[in-house]
Amino acid sequence: MNVLQINNLNKSFQNKQVLKDISFTIKPNRIVGLLGKNGCGKTTILKIVNDLLTKDSGSVLVMGNPISVETKKLISYLPERSYLDSDSKVIEVIKFFETFYSDFNKDKARKLLKELGLDENARLAKMSKGMKEKVGLVLVMSRSAKLYVLDEPLGGVDPATRDVVLKTILSNFDDGASMLITTHIISDVESILDDVIFINDGKIILQGEAETLREEHGASIDEIFRRLLK
Amino acid sequence: MGFNFKNDTPIYLQIIEEIKKLIITGKYLPEQKLPSVRDFSASFCVNPNTVQKALLELESDGLIYTERTSGKFVTNDLTVIENAKNEAIVKLTLNFLNEAQTLGITKQIIIDIIESESDL
């Protein structure tokens, strides 16, 4: 069964159509990159999948179920902007997640915090942007979900930390689960992607297996995308 | 760690080369157990399916084998490892010669350089 199946998805804000006939599927055990420039519609797709926006038309199925409270249990979502209360300590946020999500593994979260060098007694307000992002990532990766949805997970992370974050992503998602990652800096995540979906101006302009595309074009995914937008 | 992949070649081919190198140079000894797919994936910072594909290919080349329950191991067949080593040397040399040719360097110049650097 497909982890995510989107067919002919359309969405407009007032008079502007932001998603035009979007269709793609995510099979189990795949890491999929949703790639495009800022403002191309990536986050809108993620918000619809996470029931934060409603679609105008088309269908969105998560493990065969239409979007509902039930599908929220299957998805672990890292939004681009943190919604965590910055007056909280990290450990308080961990406890909050433990109460909120039945599939949250507190021990795993504490282990990951340690691995990423984060102090669980620190207050979020005192942390840098990159540190807060890592806390968000730890929370999301400590759930045992079917689909992990990460919106720009490397946004505030410096290049030296990039590999650590990618490693955390790679070693902490469940077998049989899949991942949908958005980024506008393709080279950052290129090596971990199974499949890529290029979006421009609300439309899918190319999708396929990353290795096949590299072979066919004799170029990196990053380079292919640049050529497409020329 | 991670390593720098070239952009224009499929990543699984580059992983094959990388693991081959580790076997040829004896970093992984015959019959030694290999890291799991997940460990490779984390240490190379690449997708697990890409690692899986590379390992399958190495297995069909006979450089590694699977023990049904306990994982993947380096072959104990020293000839296979020796052949892989020779292949690597030939490949390296041919790549070099191609490059030299595009620079218009003759065989004699190369031989002269090798001889003057004979303490290598």
Short mmCIF file of C-alpha atoms in Angstrom, two decimals:
data_model
loop_
_atom_site.label_atom_id
_atom_site.label_comp_id
_atom_site.label_asym_id
_atom_site.label_seq_id
_atom_site.Cartn_x
_atom_site.Cartn_y
_atom_site.Cartn_z
CA MET A 1 0.00 0.00 0.00
CA ASN A 2 1.20 3.50 -0.79
CA VAL A 3 2.13 5.56 2.25
CA LEU A 4 0.92 8.69 0.50
CA GLN A 5 -1.13 9.02 -2.66
CA ILE A 6 -2.04 12.39 -4.09
CA ASN A 7 -4.19 12.67 -7.19
CA ASN A 8 -5.02 15.85 -9.11
CA LEU A 9 -4.70 18.11 -6.10
CA ASN A 10 -5.71 21.73 -6.64
CA LYS A 11 -5.66 24.68 -4.28
CA SER A 12 -6.26 28.40 -4.69
CA PHE A 13 -5.91 31.31 -2.33
CA GLN A 14 -8.43 33.95 -3.41
CA ASN A 15 -7.82 34.26 -7.14
CA LYS A 16 -4.38 32.74 -7.23
CA GLN A 17 -4.09 29.06 -7.99
CA VAL A 18 -1.11 27.81 -5.94
CA LEU A 19 -1.37 24.08 -6.68
CA LYS A 20 -2.22 22.85 -10.15
CA ASP A 21 -3.14 19.21 -10.64
CA ILE A 22 -0.50 17.78 -8.32
CA SER A 23 -0.22 13.96 -8.46
CA PHE A 24 2.40 11.73 -6.89
CA THR A 25 2.73 8.66 -4.69
CA ILE A 26 5.14 7.64 -1.97
CA LYS A 27 5.79 3.94 -1.51
CA PRO A 28 7.00 2.39 1.77
CA ASN A 29 10.69 2.74 2.64
CA ARG A 30 11.32 5.76 0.41
CA ILE A 31 12.83 9.15 1.10
CA VAL A 32 11.26 11.64 -1.24
CA GLY A 33 12.45 15.17 -1.90
CA LEU A 34 9.88 17.83 -2.75
CA LEU A 35 12.09 20.39 -4.42
CA GLY A 36 11.45 23.88 -5.63
CA LYS A 37 12.10 27.56 -5.14
CA ASN A 38 10.61 29.51 -2.27
CA GLY A 39 6.93 30.14 -2.83
CA CYS A 40 6.40 27.36 -5.40
CA GLY A 41 3.77 25.53 -3.33
CA LYS A 42 5.83 22.97 -1.37
CA THR A 43 4.62 23.99 2.07
CA THR A 44 1.01 24.24 0.88
CA ILE A 45 1.15 20.56 -0.12
CA LEU A 46 2.56 19.62 3.28
CA LYS A 47 -0.09 21.63 5.08
CA ILE A 48 -2.86 19.90 3.15
CA VAL A 49 -1.34 16.48 3.93
CA ASN A 50 -1.25 17.49 7.60
CA ASP A 51 -4.84 18.78 7.65
CA LEU A 52 -3.82 22.38 8.29
CA LEU A 53 -5.31 23.56 5.02
CA THR A 54 -8.21 22.13 3.05
CA LYS A 55 -7.91 21.21 -0.60
CA ASP A 56 -10.13 22.62 -3.33
CA SER A 57 -10.24 19.38 -5.32
CA GLY A 58 -8.41 16.11 -5.87
CA SER A 59 -7.64 13.31 -3.44
CA VAL A 60 -5.04 12.83 -0.73
CA LEU A 61 -4.73 9.40 0.92
CA VAL A 62 -2.40 8.45 3.76
CA MET A 63 -2.06 4.66 4.06
CA GLY A 64 -5.30 4.50 2.09
CA ASN A 65 -7.20 6.86 4.42
CA PRO A 66 -8.54 10.29 3.50
CA ILE A 67 -7.07 13.12 5.61
CA SER A 68 -8.59 13.07 9.09
CA VAL A 69 -7.68 12.84 12.77
CA GLU A 70 -6.72 9.23 12.07
CA THR A 71 -4.13 10.15 9.43
CA LYS A 72 -2.54 12.67 11.83
CA LYS A 73 -1.58 9.70 13.99
CA LEU A 74 0.32 8.22 11.05
CA ILE A 75 2.28 11.36 10.21
CA SER A 76 5.12 12.97 12.14
CA TYR A 77 5.39 16.55 10.92
CA LEU A 78 8.20 19.04 11.33
CA PRO A 79 6.83 22.41 10.26
CA GLU A 80 9.10 25.08 8.88
CA ARG A 81 8.33 27.39 11.79
CA SER A 82 8.39 26.08 15.33
CA TYR A 83 5.13 26.11 17.28
CA LEU A 84 6.82 25.18 20.57
CA ASP A 85 6.46 27.49 23.56
CA SER A 86 9.84 29.18 23.82
CA ASP A 87 9.48 29.66 27.59
CA SER A 88 9.63 25.87 28.01
CA LYS A 89 12.66 23.80 28.80
CA VAL A 90 13.53 21.06 26.32
CA ILE A 91 12.59 18.36 28.82
CA GLU A 92 9.15 19.94 29.30
CA VAL A 93 8.53 19.83 25.59
CA ILE A 94 9.57 16.17 25.58
CA LYS A 95 7.03 15.45 28.34
CA PHE A 96 4.39 17.34 26.36
CA PHE A 97 5.04 15.19 23.30
CA GLU A 98 4.94 12.05 25.42
CA THR A 99 1.45 12.93 26.67
CA PHE A 100 0.29 14.04 23.27
CA TYR A 101 1.48 11.21 21.02
CA SER A 102 1.04 7.56 21.98
CA ASP A 103 3.83 6.57 19.56
CA PHE A 104 6.38 8.95 21.12
CA ASN A 105 9.51 7.29 22.53
CA LYS A 106 10.88 9.44 25.32
CA ASP A 107 14.05 7.39 25.83
CA LYS A 108 14.90 7.70 22.18
CA ALA A 109 14.34 11.46 22.33
CA ARG A 110 16.69 11.85 25.30
CA LYS A 111 19.31 9.69 23.59
CA LEU A 112 19.10 11.81 20.42
CA LEU A 113 19.35 15.05 22.38
CA LYS A 114 22.55 13.78 23.91
CA GLU A 115 23.91 12.70 20.51
CA LEU A 116 23.20 16.15 19.10
CA GLY A 117 24.81 17.84 22.08
CA LEU A 118 21.62 19.48 23.34
CA ASP A 119 20.99 20.19 27.02
CA GLU A 120 17.54 18.96 28.05
CA ASN A 121 17.36 21.53 30.84
CA ALA A 122 17.96 24.47 28.52
CA ARG A 123 15.13 26.84 27.71
CA LEU A 124 14.15 27.09 24.05
CA ALA A 125 14.24 30.88 24.28
CA LYS A 126 17.94 30.71 25.09
CA MET A 127 18.78 28.50 22.11
CA SER A 128 20.04 29.48 18.67
CA LYS A 129 17.88 28.93 15.61
CA GLY A 130 19.91 25.88 14.61
CA MET A 131 19.63 24.34 18.09
CA LYS A 132 15.88 24.87 18.17
CA GLU A 133 15.62 23.20 14.79
CA LYS A 134 17.52 20.23 16.13
CA VAL A 135 15.13 19.98 19.09
CA GLY A 136 12.23 19.98 16.61
CA LEU A 137 13.90 17.24 14.60
CA VAL A 138 14.50 15.11 17.72
CA LEU A 139 10.81 15.38 18.66
CA VAL A 140 9.64 14.41 15.20
CA MET A 141 12.09 11.53 14.75
CA SER A 142 11.22 10.08 18.17
CA ARG A 143 7.73 9.19 17.03
CA SER A 144 7.12 5.89 15.36
CA ALA A 145 5.17 7.13 12.35
CA LYS A 146 4.40 5.82 8.87
CA LEU A 147 5.24 9.09 7.18
CA TYR A 148 7.72 11.70 8.36
CA VAL A 149 7.16 15.09 6.81
CA LEU A 150 10.06 17.50 7.21
CA ASP A 151 9.68 21.05 5.95
CA GLU A 152 13.14 22.55 5.33
CA PRO A 153 14.83 20.54 8.12
CA LEU A 154 18.23 22.09 7.34
CA GLY A 155 17.07 25.70 7.15
CA GLY A 156 19.08 27.11 10.06
CA VAL A 157 21.76 24.46 10.30
CA ASP A 158 25.36 25.28 9.46
CA PRO A 159 27.19 23.10 6.90
CA ALA A 160 29.27 21.37 9.58
CA THR A 161 26.13 20.24 11.40
CA ARG A 162 24.40 19.23 8.19
CA ASP A 163 25.87 15.72 8.17
CA VAL A 164 24.97 15.15 11.82
CA VAL A 165 21.37 16.12 11.11
CA LEU A 166 21.22 13.96 7.98
CA LYS A 167 22.62 11.05 9.97
CA THR A 168 19.97 11.55 12.61
CA ILE A 169 17.32 11.51 9.91
CA LEU A 170 18.75 8.41 8.24
CA SER A 171 19.23 6.29 11.33
CA ASN A 172 15.99 7.09 13.09
CA PHE A 173 13.06 6.39 10.89
CA ASP A 174 11.17 3.15 11.22
CA ASP A 175 11.46 0.29 8.81
CA GLY A 176 8.60 0.46 6.31
CA ALA A 177 8.08 4.15 6.97
CA SER A 178 8.69 6.87 4.39
CA MET A 179 9.79 10.45 4.43
CA LEU A 180 8.84 13.56 2.52
CA ILE A 181 11.42 16.34 2.75
CA THR A 182 11.19 19.80 1.25
CA THR A 183 14.14 21.99 0.52
CA HIS A 184 15.13 24.82 -1.73
CA ILE A 185 18.81 23.96 -1.27
CA ILE A 186 18.90 20.67 -3.14
CA SER A 187 22.59 19.90 -2.75
CA ASP A 188 22.07 19.70 1.02
CA VAL A 189 19.88 16.60 0.86
CA GLU A 190 20.63 15.20 -2.60
CA SER A 191 22.51 12.12 -1.36
CA ILE A 192 19.75 10.82 0.87
CA LEU A 193 16.88 10.94 -1.62
CA ASP A 194 15.29 7.94 -3.35
CA ASP A 195 12.85 9.95 -5.40
CA VAL A 196 12.54 13.56 -6.34
CA ILE A 197 9.60 15.76 -7.29
CA PHE A 198 10.40 19.12 -8.84
CA ILE A 199 7.78 21.80 -8.39
CA ASN A 200 7.65 25.15 -10.07
CA ASP A 201 4.84 27.65 -9.93
CA GLY A 202 2.43 25.14 -8.36
CA LYS A 203 3.01 22.43 -10.97
CA ILE A 204 5.12 19.28 -11.00
CA ILE A 205 7.67 19.79 -13.77
CA LEU A 206 9.63 16.56 -13.30
CA GLN A 207 9.54 13.54 -11.03
CA GLY A 208 11.48 10.30 -10.84
CA GLU A 209 14.05 8.17 -9.12
CA ALA A 210 17.09 10.24 -8.12
CA GLU A 211 19.70 7.71 -9.33
CA THR A 212 17.94 7.22 -12.67
CA LEU A 213 17.72 10.97 -13.25
CA ARG A 214 21.40 11.40 -12.41
CA GLU A 215 22.26 8.65 -14.87
CA GLU A 216 20.00 9.95 -17.66
CA HIS A 217 21.11 13.56 -17.37
CA GLY A 218 24.72 12.92 -16.37
CA ALA A 219 24.26 15.60 -13.75
CA SER A 220 23.35 16.07 -10.12
CA ILE A 221 19.74 16.61 -9.11
CA ASP A 222 20.74 20.14 -8.16
CA GLU A 223 22.15 20.74 -11.65
CA ILE A 224 19.11 19.18 -13.38
CA PHE A 225 16.83 21.51 -11.45
CA ARG A 226 18.88 24.56 -12.39
CA ARG A 227 18.76 23.57 -16.06
CA LEU A 228 14.99 23.06 -15.90
CA LEU A 229 14.42 26.55 -14.57
CA LYS A 230 16.66 28.28 -17.06
CA MET B 1 32.25 11.40 8.03
CA GLY B 2 30.14 11.36 4.87
CA PHE B 3 32.07 11.61 1.68
CA ASN B 4 32.06 13.81 -1.31
CA PHE B 5 30.16 12.27 -4.13
CA LYS B 6 30.72 13.25 -7.68
CA ASN B 7 27.58 14.73 -9.08
CA ASP B 8 27.38 13.16 -12.49
CA THR B 9 27.66 9.47 -11.54
CA PRO B 10 24.98 7.45 -9.76
CA ILE B 11 25.78 7.33 -6.05
CA TYR B 12 25.49 3.53 -5.78
CA LEU B 13 28.39 3.11 -8.24
CA GLN B 14 30.50 5.41 -6.10
CA ILE B 15 29.59 3.44 -2.97
CA ILE B 16 30.60 0.21 -4.71
CA GLU B 17 34.01 1.74 -5.46
CA GLU B 18 34.34 2.99 -1.88
CA ILE B 19 33.56 -0.38 -0.30
CA LYS B 20 35.78 -2.17 -2.83
CA LYS B 21 38.60 0.13 -1.81
CA LEU B 22 38.06 -0.77 1.85
CA ILE B 23 38.25 -4.48 1.00
CA ILE B 24 41.22 -4.24 -1.37
CA THR B 25 43.27 -2.24 1.11
CA GLY B 26 42.47 -4.67 3.90
CA LYS B 27 40.46 -2.24 6.04
CA TYR B 28 37.83 -4.96 5.86
CA LEU B 29 39.52 -8.36 6.13
CA PRO B 30 38.36 -11.61 4.50
CA GLU B 31 35.38 -13.05 6.40
CA GLN B 32 34.99 -9.87 8.39
CA LYS B 33 31.40 -8.82 9.07
CA LEU B 34 30.37 -5.64 7.25
CA PRO B 35 28.45 -2.80 8.89
CA SER B 36 24.68 -2.99 8.44
CA VAL B 37 22.92 -1.15 5.63
CA ARG B 38 21.75 1.40 8.16
CA ASP B 39 25.27 1.95 9.52
CA PHE B 40 26.71 2.37 6.03
CA SER B 41 23.88 4.71 5.16
CA ALA B 42 24.54 6.88 8.22
CA SER B 43 28.31 6.92 7.81
CA PHE B 44 28.20 7.75 4.09
CA CYS B 45 25.18 10.03 4.59
CA VAL B 46 23.31 8.36 1.77
CA ASN B 47 19.98 6.71 1.31
CA PRO B 48 19.70 3.12 2.68
CA ASN B 49 18.20 1.84 -0.60
CA THR B 50 21.25 3.16 -2.42
CA VAL B 51 23.53 1.24 -0.04
CA GLN B 52 21.38 -1.88 -0.51
CA LYS B 53 21.75 -1.62 -4.27
CA ALA B 54 25.53 -1.27 -3.98
CA LEU B 55 25.79 -4.28 -1.64
CA LEU B 56 23.70 -6.44 -3.99
CA GLU B 57 26.08 -5.64 -6.81
CA LEU B 58 29.16 -6.37 -4.68
CA GLU B 59 27.54 -9.66 -3.73
CA SER B 60 26.93 -10.63 -7.34
CA ASP B 61 30.60 -9.81 -8.02
CA GLY B 62 31.47 -12.28 -5.27
CA LEU B 63 33.30 -9.78 -3.09
CA ILE B 64 30.85 -10.14 -0.24
CA TYR B 65 28.35 -12.80 0.82
CA THR B 66 25.26 -12.94 2.98
CA GLU B 67 24.93 -15.20 5.99
CA ARG B 68 21.18 -15.61 6.23
CA THR B 69 20.64 -14.47 9.78
CA SER B 70 23.81 -12.66 10.73
CA GLY B 71 24.51 -10.16 7.97
CA LYS B 72 27.00 -9.57 5.19
CA PHE B 73 30.66 -10.58 5.19
CA VAL B 74 33.75 -10.07 3.06
CA THR B 75 34.54 -13.11 0.91
CA ASN B 76 37.20 -15.54 2.09
CA ASP B 77 38.24 -16.15 -1.53
CA LEU B 78 41.57 -14.34 -1.80
CA THR B 79 41.66 -14.69 -5.60
CA VAL B 80 38.46 -12.68 -5.89
CA ILE B 81 39.97 -9.90 -3.79
CA GLU B 82 43.25 -10.07 -5.75
CA ASN B 83 41.30 -9.81 -9.04
CA ALA B 84 39.39 -6.81 -7.77
CA LYS B 85 42.67 -5.21 -6.83
CA ASN B 86 44.13 -5.81 -10.29
CA GLU B 87 40.98 -4.47 -11.91
CA ALA B 88 41.25 -1.34 -9.79
CA ILE B 89 44.88 -0.82 -10.78
CA VAL B 90 44.13 -1.27 -14.49
CA LYS B 91 41.19 1.11 -14.25
CA LEU B 92 43.26 3.73 -12.42
CA THR B 93 46.04 3.45 -14.98
CA LEU B 94 43.71 3.69 -17.97
CA ASN B 95 41.98 6.74 -16.50
CA PHE B 96 45.34 8.33 -16.00
CA LEU B 97 46.51 7.50 -19.51
CA ASN B 98 43.32 8.93 -20.99
CA GLU B 99 43.80 12.12 -19.07
CA ALA B 100 47.45 12.31 -20.11
CA GLN B 101 46.50 11.79 -23.73
CA THR B 102 44.04 14.70 -23.66
CA LEU B 103 46.90 16.84 -22.34
CA GLY B 104 49.05 15.64 -25.24
CA ILE B 105 51.59 13.90 -23.01
CA THR B 106 53.46 11.08 -24.71
CA LYS B 107 54.13 7.67 -23.29
CA GLN B 108 57.85 8.43 -23.20
CA ILE B 109 57.37 11.51 -21.02
CA ILE B 110 55.30 9.45 -18.58
CA ILE B 111 57.93 6.71 -18.46
CA ASP B 112 60.63 9.31 -17.86
CA ILE B 113 58.68 10.81 -14.97
CA ILE B 114 58.07 7.39 -13.43
CA GLU B 115 61.77 6.55 -13.65
CA SER B 116 62.93 9.82 -12.17
CA GLU B 117 60.51 9.27 -9.27
CA SER B 118 61.58 5.66 -8.91
CA ASP B 119 61.80 5.82 -5.14
CA LEU B 120 57.99 5.87 -5.09
#
